[in-house]
Tab-separated table of C-alpha atoms in Angstrom:
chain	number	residue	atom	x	y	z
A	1	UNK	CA	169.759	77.633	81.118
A	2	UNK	CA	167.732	76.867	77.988
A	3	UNK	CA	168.166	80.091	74.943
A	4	UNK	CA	165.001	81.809	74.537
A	5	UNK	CA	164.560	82.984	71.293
A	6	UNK	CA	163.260	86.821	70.982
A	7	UNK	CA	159.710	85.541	69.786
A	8	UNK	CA	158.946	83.433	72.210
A	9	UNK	CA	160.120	85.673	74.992
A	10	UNK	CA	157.585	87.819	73.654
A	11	UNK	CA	154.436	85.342	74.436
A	12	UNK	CA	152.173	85.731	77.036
A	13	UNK	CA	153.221	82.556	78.493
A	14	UNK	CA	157.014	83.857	79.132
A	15	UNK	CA	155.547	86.691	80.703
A	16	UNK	CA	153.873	83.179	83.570
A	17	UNK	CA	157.182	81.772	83.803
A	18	UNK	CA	159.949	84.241	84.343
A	19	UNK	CA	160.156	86.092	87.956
A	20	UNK	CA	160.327	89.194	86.252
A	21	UNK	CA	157.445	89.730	83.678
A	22	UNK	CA	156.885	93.219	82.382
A	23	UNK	CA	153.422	93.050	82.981
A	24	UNK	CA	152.906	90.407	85.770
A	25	UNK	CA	149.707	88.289	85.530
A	26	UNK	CA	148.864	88.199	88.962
A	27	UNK	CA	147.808	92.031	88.381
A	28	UNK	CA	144.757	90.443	86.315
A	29	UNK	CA	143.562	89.038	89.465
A	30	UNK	CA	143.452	92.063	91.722
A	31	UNK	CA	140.074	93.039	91.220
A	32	UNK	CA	139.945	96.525	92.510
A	33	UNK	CA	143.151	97.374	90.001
A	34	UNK	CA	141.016	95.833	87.249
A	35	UNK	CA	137.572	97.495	88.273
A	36	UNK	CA	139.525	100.985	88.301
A	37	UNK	CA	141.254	100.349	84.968
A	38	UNK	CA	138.130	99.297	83.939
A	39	UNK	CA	136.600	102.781	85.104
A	40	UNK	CA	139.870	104.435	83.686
A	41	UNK	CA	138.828	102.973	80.084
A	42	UNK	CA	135.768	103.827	80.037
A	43	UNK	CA	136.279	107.226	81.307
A	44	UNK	CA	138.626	108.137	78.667
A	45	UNK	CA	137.118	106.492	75.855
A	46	UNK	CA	133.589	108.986	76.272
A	47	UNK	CA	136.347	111.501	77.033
A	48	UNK	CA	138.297	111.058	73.699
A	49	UNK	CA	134.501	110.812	71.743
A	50	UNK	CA	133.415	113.694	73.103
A	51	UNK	CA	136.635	115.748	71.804
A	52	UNK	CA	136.339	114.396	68.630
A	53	UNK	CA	132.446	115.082	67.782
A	54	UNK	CA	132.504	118.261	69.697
A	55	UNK	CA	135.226	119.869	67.379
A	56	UNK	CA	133.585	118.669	64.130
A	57	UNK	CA	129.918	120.346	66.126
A	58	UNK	CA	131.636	123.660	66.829
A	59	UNK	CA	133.574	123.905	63.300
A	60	UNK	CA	130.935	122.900	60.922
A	61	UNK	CA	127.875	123.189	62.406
A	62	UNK	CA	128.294	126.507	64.417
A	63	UNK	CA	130.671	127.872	62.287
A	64	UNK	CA	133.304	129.111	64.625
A	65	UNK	CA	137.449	129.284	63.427
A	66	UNK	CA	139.489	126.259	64.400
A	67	UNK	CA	140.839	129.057	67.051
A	68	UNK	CA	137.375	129.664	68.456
A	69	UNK	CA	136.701	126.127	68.428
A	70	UNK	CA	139.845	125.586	70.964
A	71	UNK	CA	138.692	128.232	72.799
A	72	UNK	CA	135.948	126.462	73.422
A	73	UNK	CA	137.823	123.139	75.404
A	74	UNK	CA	139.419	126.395	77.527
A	75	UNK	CA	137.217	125.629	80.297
A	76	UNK	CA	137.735	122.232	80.426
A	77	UNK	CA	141.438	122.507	80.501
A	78	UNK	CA	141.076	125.140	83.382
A	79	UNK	CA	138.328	123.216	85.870
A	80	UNK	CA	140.655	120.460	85.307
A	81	UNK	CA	144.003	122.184	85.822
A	82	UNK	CA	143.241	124.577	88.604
A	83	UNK	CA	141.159	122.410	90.333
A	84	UNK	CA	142.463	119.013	90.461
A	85	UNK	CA	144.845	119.778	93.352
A	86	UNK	CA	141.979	121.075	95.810
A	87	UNK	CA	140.054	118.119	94.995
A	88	UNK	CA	142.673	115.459	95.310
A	89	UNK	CA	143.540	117.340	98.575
A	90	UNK	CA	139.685	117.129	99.667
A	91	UNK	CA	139.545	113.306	98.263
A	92	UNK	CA	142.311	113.123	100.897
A	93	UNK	CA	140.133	114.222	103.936
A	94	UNK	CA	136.682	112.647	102.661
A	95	UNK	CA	137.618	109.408	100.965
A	96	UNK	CA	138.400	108.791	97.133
A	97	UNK	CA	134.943	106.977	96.673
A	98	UNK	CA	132.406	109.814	97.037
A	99	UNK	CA	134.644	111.468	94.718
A	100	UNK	CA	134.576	109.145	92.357
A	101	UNK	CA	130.754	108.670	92.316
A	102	UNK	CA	130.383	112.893	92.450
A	103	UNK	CA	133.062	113.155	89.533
A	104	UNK	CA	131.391	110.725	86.745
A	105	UNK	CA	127.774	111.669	87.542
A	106	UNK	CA	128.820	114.947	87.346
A	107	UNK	CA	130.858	114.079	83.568
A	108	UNK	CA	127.534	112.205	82.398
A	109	UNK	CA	125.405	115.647	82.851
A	110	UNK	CA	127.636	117.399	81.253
A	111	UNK	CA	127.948	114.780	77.785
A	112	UNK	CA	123.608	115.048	78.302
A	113	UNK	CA	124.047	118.838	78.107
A	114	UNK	CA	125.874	118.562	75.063
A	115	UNK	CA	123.913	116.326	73.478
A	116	UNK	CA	120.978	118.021	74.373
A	117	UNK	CA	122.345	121.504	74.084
A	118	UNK	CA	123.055	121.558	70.240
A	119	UNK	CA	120.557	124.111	69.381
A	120	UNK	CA	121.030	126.351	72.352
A	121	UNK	CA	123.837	128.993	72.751
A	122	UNK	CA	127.513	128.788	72.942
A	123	UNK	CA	126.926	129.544	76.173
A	124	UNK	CA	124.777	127.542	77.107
A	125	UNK	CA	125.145	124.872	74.376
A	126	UNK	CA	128.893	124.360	74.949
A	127	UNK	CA	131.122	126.639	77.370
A	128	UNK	CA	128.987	125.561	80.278
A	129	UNK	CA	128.828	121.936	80.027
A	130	UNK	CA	132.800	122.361	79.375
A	131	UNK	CA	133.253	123.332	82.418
A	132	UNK	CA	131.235	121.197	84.264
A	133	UNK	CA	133.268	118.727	82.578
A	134	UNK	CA	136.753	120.397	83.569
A	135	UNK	CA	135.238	120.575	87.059
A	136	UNK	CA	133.980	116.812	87.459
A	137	UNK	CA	137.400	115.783	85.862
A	138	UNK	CA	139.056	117.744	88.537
A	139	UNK	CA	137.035	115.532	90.952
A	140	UNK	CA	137.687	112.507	89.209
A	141	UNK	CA	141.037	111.822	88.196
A	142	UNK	CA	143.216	112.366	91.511
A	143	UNK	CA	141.195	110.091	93.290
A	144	UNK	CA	140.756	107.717	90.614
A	145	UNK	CA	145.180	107.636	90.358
A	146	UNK	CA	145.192	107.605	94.055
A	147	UNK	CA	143.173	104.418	94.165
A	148	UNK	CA	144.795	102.304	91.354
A	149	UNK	CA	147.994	103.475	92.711
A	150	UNK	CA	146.692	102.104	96.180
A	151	UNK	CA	145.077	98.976	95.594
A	152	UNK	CA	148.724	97.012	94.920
A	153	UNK	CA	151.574	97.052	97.210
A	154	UNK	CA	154.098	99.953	97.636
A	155	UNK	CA	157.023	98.561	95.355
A	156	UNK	CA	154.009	97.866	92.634
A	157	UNK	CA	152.981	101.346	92.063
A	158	UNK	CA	155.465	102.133	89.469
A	159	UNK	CA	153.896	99.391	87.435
A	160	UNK	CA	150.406	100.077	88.426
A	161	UNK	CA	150.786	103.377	87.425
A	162	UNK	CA	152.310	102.185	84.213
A	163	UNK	CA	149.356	100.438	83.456
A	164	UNK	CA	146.984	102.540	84.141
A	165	UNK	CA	148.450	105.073	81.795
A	166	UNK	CA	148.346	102.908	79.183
A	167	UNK	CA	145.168	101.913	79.789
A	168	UNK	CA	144.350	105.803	79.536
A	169	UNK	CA	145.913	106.388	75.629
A	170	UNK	CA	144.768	103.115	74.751
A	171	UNK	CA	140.519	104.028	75.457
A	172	UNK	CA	141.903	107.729	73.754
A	173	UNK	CA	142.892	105.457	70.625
A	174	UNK	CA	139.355	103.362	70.716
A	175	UNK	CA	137.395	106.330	71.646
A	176	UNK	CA	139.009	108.315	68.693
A	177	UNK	CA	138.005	105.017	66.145
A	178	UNK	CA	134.508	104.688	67.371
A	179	UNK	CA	134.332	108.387	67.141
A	180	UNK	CA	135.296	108.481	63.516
A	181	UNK	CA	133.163	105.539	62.470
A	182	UNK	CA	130.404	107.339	64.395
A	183	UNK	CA	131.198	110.424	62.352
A	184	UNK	CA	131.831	108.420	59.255
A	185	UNK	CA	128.122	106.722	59.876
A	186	UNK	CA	126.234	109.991	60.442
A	187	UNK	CA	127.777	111.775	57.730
A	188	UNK	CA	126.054	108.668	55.699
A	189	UNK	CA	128.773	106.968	54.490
């Protein structure tokens, strides 16, 4: 048995040769766990922009408290909490894909009504987009973990789901960097 040292058990290529890599390359050439981490990242990463630019929009620009301000994500946090489990159960009974073709088009309108709603009311402007948001998440996400969790074998969801989660708080770490240089640009820096 040839000694490893901690360095080079570290490189990609001892991740090829072992039998029991933490992150096994074959999982690079599943192509539906790829497409749907793929999906995942981008997801997140307009998710984690959108947080970032909105709170700046409602602070500065329409002059509500930092409390007001969270107030405002409320809906979002409650279309996704309370409705998440209905959806994943529907997802269930009409397949995960609809749902995940309803749940981003449904995301995209509401980033367009933000955009386009920065003039118009809080209401209008902000709390409903939100929740269209909170409600296309609710669509989205159960049947976008149900399908990376089912595109690898049984004794590979652990990892799959592993991975996707990472996947997740990495695109919340690039979408929070592009949203900052974004920020940093506009403000004409």
């Amino acid at each position: 048995r040839r000694d490893l040292s901690p360095v080079r058990r570290c490189r990609p290529a001892w991740e090829r040769s072992t039998n029991h890599p933490m992150t096994p390359p074959w999982l690079l050439a599943n192509r539906s766990f790829v497409s749907l981490n793929v999906a995942t990242l981008a997801i997140y990463i307009g998710l984690s922009v959108m947080f970032f630019l909105i709170s700046f929009d409602l602070i500065d620009r329409r002059h509500l408290t930092p409390t007001h301000a969270g107030l405002a994500f409320l809906p979002f946090t409650l279309g996704t909490g309370l409705l998440s489990r209905p959806f994943g159960l529907l997802s269930d009974k009409i397949g995960a894909r609809i749902m995940l073709i309803i749940g981003p088009l449904g995301a995209a309108l509401a980033y367009i009504l933000l955009a386009v709603g920065k003039d118009a009311s809080l209401t209008f402007g902000v709390l409903f987009p939100m929740t269209l948001l909170g409600v296309s998440f609710a669509a989205l996400v159960p049947p976008l973990t149900a399908s990376v969790l089912s595109s690898v074998k049984d004794e590979d969801e652990g990892l799959a789901s592993g991975v996707n989660n990472a996947v997740s708080r990495i695109a919340q770490l690039v979408g929070i960097a592009l949203a900052a240089g974004l920020a940093f640009y506009a403000a004409g820096y």
